[in-house]
mmCIF file of C-alpha atoms in Angstrom:
data_model
loop_
_atom_site.group_PDB
_atom_site.id
_atom_site.type_symbol
_atom_site.label_atom_id
_atom_site.label_comp_id
_atom_site.label_asym_id
_atom_site.label_seq_id
_atom_site.Cartn_x
_atom_site.Cartn_y
_atom_site.Cartn_z
ATOM 1 C CA MET A 1 44.958 -16.905 0.454
ATOM 2 C CA THR A 2 48.306 -18.681 0.789
ATOM 3 C CA SER A 3 50.570 -18.559 3.821
ATOM 4 C CA PRO A 4 53.810 -16.645 3.519
ATOM 5 C CA ARG A 5 56.847 -18.715 2.727
ATOM 6 C CA ARG A 6 59.242 -19.145 5.624
ATOM 7 C CA ILE A 7 63.011 -18.756 5.835
ATOM 8 C CA HIS A 8 64.638 -20.358 8.886
ATOM 9 C CA VAL A 9 67.735 -18.621 10.241
ATOM 10 C CA SER A 10 69.814 -18.184 13.357
ATOM 11 C CA ALA A 11 70.527 -14.585 14.387
ATOM 12 C CA ALA A 12 72.726 -12.869 16.967
ATOM 13 C CA VAL A 13 72.082 -10.083 19.428
ATOM 14 C CA ILE A 14 75.515 -8.547 19.975
ATOM 15 C CA VAL A 15 75.573 -5.365 22.027
ATOM 16 C CA ASP A 16 78.611 -3.171 22.750
ATOM 17 C CA ALA A 17 79.524 -1.262 25.922
ATOM 18 C CA GLU A 18 77.390 1.677 24.726
ATOM 19 C CA SER A 19 74.297 -0.572 24.355
ATOM 20 C CA ARG A 20 74.388 -0.391 20.559
ATOM 21 C CA LEU A 21 73.290 -3.401 18.497
ATOM 22 C CA LEU A 22 75.627 -4.831 15.853
ATOM 23 C CA LEU A 23 73.925 -4.852 12.453
ATOM 24 C CA VAL A 24 75.261 -5.923 9.066
ATOM 25 C CA ARG A 25 74.302 -5.286 5.461
ATOM 26 C CA LYS A 26 74.894 -7.979 2.890
ATOM 27 C CA ALA A 27 76.267 -7.155 -0.552
ATOM 28 C CA GLY A 28 73.547 -6.217 -3.026
ATOM 29 C CA THR A 29 71.001 -5.366 -0.318
ATOM 30 C CA THR A 30 69.875 -2.184 1.418
ATOM 31 C CA ALA A 31 68.596 -3.363 4.819
ATOM 32 C CA PHE A 32 70.749 -3.720 7.927
ATOM 33 C CA MET A 33 70.077 -6.875 9.934
ATOM 34 C CA GLN A 34 71.462 -8.959 12.730
ATOM 35 C CA PRO A 35 74.378 -11.214 11.846
ATOM 36 C CA GLY A 36 73.511 -14.837 11.211
ATOM 37 C CA GLY A 37 72.152 -17.022 8.479
ATOM 38 C CA LYS A 38 70.596 -20.223 7.248
ATOM 39 C CA PRO A 39 71.477 -23.659 8.625
ATOM 40 C CA GLU A 40 73.442 -26.283 6.783
ATOM 41 C CA PRO A 41 72.136 -29.883 6.953
ATOM 42 C CA GLY A 42 72.462 -31.374 10.429
ATOM 43 C CA GLU A 43 73.344 -28.124 12.233
ATOM 44 C CA THR A 44 71.628 -27.013 15.403
ATOM 45 C CA PRO A 45 70.565 -23.347 15.525
ATOM 46 C CA ALA A 46 73.518 -22.513 17.819
ATOM 47 C CA GLU A 47 75.969 -24.316 15.518
ATOM 48 C CA THR A 48 74.574 -22.371 12.570
ATOM 49 C CA LEU A 49 75.104 -19.067 14.327
ATOM 50 C CA SER A 50 78.601 -19.975 15.506
ATOM 51 C CA ARG A 51 79.603 -20.859 11.913
ATOM 52 C CA GLU A 52 77.968 -17.773 10.423
ATOM 53 C CA LEU A 53 79.623 -15.406 12.915
ATOM 54 C CA ALA A 54 83.031 -16.871 12.025
ATOM 55 C CA GLU A 55 82.394 -16.680 8.253
ATOM 56 C CA GLU A 56 80.772 -13.247 8.171
ATOM 57 C CA LEU A 57 82.571 -11.358 10.932
ATOM 58 C CA GLY A 58 85.603 -13.360 12.057
ATOM 59 C CA LEU A 59 84.031 -13.836 15.500
ATOM 60 C CA HIS A 60 84.758 -17.180 17.134
ATOM 61 C CA LEU A 61 82.220 -18.370 19.701
ATOM 62 C CA ASP A 62 81.528 -21.890 20.850
ATOM 63 C CA PRO A 63 77.860 -22.789 20.266
ATOM 64 C CA SER A 64 77.542 -23.558 23.998
ATOM 65 C CA ALA A 65 78.521 -19.936 24.789
ATOM 66 C CA LEU A 66 75.458 -18.568 22.960
ATOM 67 C CA ARG A 67 72.402 -17.800 25.131
ATOM 68 C CA ALA A 68 69.057 -18.639 23.512
ATOM 69 C CA LEU A 69 66.576 -15.749 23.553
ATOM 70 C CA GLY A 70 63.781 -17.552 21.715
ATOM 71 C CA ARG A 71 62.251 -17.946 18.280
ATOM 72 C CA TYR A 72 60.969 -14.805 16.563
ATOM 73 C CA GLU A 73 59.115 -14.145 13.316
ATOM 74 C CA ALA A 74 59.158 -11.045 11.134
ATOM 75 C CA ALA A 75 58.766 -10.052 7.515
ATOM 76 C CA ALA A 76 61.926 -10.824 5.545
ATOM 77 C CA ALA A 77 63.818 -7.634 4.741
ATOM 78 C CA ASN A 78 65.320 -8.665 1.412
ATOM 79 C CA GLU A 79 62.845 -11.272 0.174
ATOM 80 C CA PRO A 80 59.307 -9.948 -0.364
ATOM 81 C CA GLY A 81 56.542 -12.414 0.459
ATOM 82 C CA PHE A 82 58.717 -14.343 2.905
ATOM 83 C CA VAL A 83 58.694 -14.493 6.699
ATOM 84 C CA VAL A 84 61.911 -14.966 8.645
ATOM 85 C CA VAL A 85 61.688 -17.496 11.469
ATOM 86 C CA ALA A 86 64.750 -16.774 13.596
ATOM 87 C CA ASP A 87 66.290 -18.664 16.478
ATOM 88 C CA VAL A 88 67.893 -15.725 18.250
ATOM 89 C CA PHE A 89 70.867 -15.882 20.603
ATOM 90 C CA ALA A 90 72.668 -13.350 22.763
ATOM 91 C CA ALA A 91 76.364 -13.480 21.912
ATOM 92 C CA ASP A 92 79.073 -12.020 24.134
ATOM 93 C CA ILE A 93 82.070 -11.409 21.876
ATOM 94 C CA GLY A 94 84.358 -10.260 24.706
ATOM 95 C CA ALA A 95 87.427 -8.468 23.341
ATOM 96 C CA GLN A 96 86.880 -9.696 19.757
ATOM 97 C CA HIS A 97 86.233 -7.090 17.063
ATOM 98 C CA PRO A 98 83.984 -7.903 14.103
ATOM 99 C CA VAL A 99 85.642 -7.704 10.685
ATOM 100 C CA ILE A 100 83.692 -7.761 7.418
ATOM 101 C CA GLY A 101 83.890 -11.112 5.631
ATOM 102 C CA ALA A 102 81.904 -13.468 3.362
ATOM 103 C CA GLU A 103 78.940 -11.630 1.790
ATOM 104 C CA ILE A 104 78.911 -8.765 4.308
ATOM 105 C CA GLU A 105 79.421 -5.332 2.752
ATOM 106 C CA GLU A 106 78.988 -3.128 5.826
ATOM 107 C CA LEU A 107 78.656 -3.374 9.594
ATOM 108 C CA ARG A 108 77.461 -0.779 12.089
ATOM 109 C CA TRP A 109 76.870 -0.465 15.801
ATOM 110 C CA VAL A 110 73.360 1.027 15.977
ATOM 111 C CA SER A 111 71.285 2.677 18.697
ATOM 112 C CA ARG A 112 67.540 3.264 18.392
ATOM 113 C CA ALA A 113 68.270 6.907 17.446
ATOM 114 C CA ASP A 114 70.818 5.849 14.785
ATOM 115 C CA ALA A 115 68.263 3.490 13.272
ATOM 116 C CA GLU A 116 65.926 6.367 12.388
ATOM 117 C CA GLY A 117 68.084 7.131 9.346
ATOM 118 C CA LEU A 118 68.688 3.521 8.268
ATOM 119 C CA GLU A 119 66.707 0.785 6.617
ATOM 120 C CA VAL A 120 66.641 -1.824 9.391
ATOM 121 C CA ALA A 121 65.202 -5.317 8.940
ATOM 122 C CA PRO A 122 61.890 -5.809 10.766
ATOM 123 C CA LEU A 123 63.287 -8.534 13.069
ATOM 124 C CA ALA A 124 65.967 -6.221 14.461
ATOM 125 C CA ARG A 125 63.840 -3.058 14.378
ATOM 126 C CA ASP A 126 60.787 -4.544 16.095
ATOM 127 C CA HIS A 127 62.446 -6.817 18.659
ATOM 128 C CA PHE A 128 66.096 -6.032 19.391
ATOM 129 C CA LEU A 129 67.099 -2.411 18.884
ATOM 130 C CA PRO A 130 67.969 -0.910 22.280
#
């Protein structure tokens, strides 16, 4: 039996004043997931997330402002047979408002109750939904 293939990403936990988690859905996919993405050569996990938040949602956060929550693993939502290995950070966006950009097709602020009617990626569903 072979081990699952791994995808390394950085992911954000962004929560609003109503304790809802920000989730996004990429174009051509069905699952909602935390914002973030794959590193470019030479990037630290925090640098990756800072870049991805700017590209995907127009949110500008210095990598040093992100608070590391740890490394988590879960089945990849959009790539069967893969496991996501995510360096996860809490991100306080202050008064900034996320705006859809890059490959993002939809964003939602989601509570645990809201998630019952959505396809939510295992990483977010199992570890970070309030």
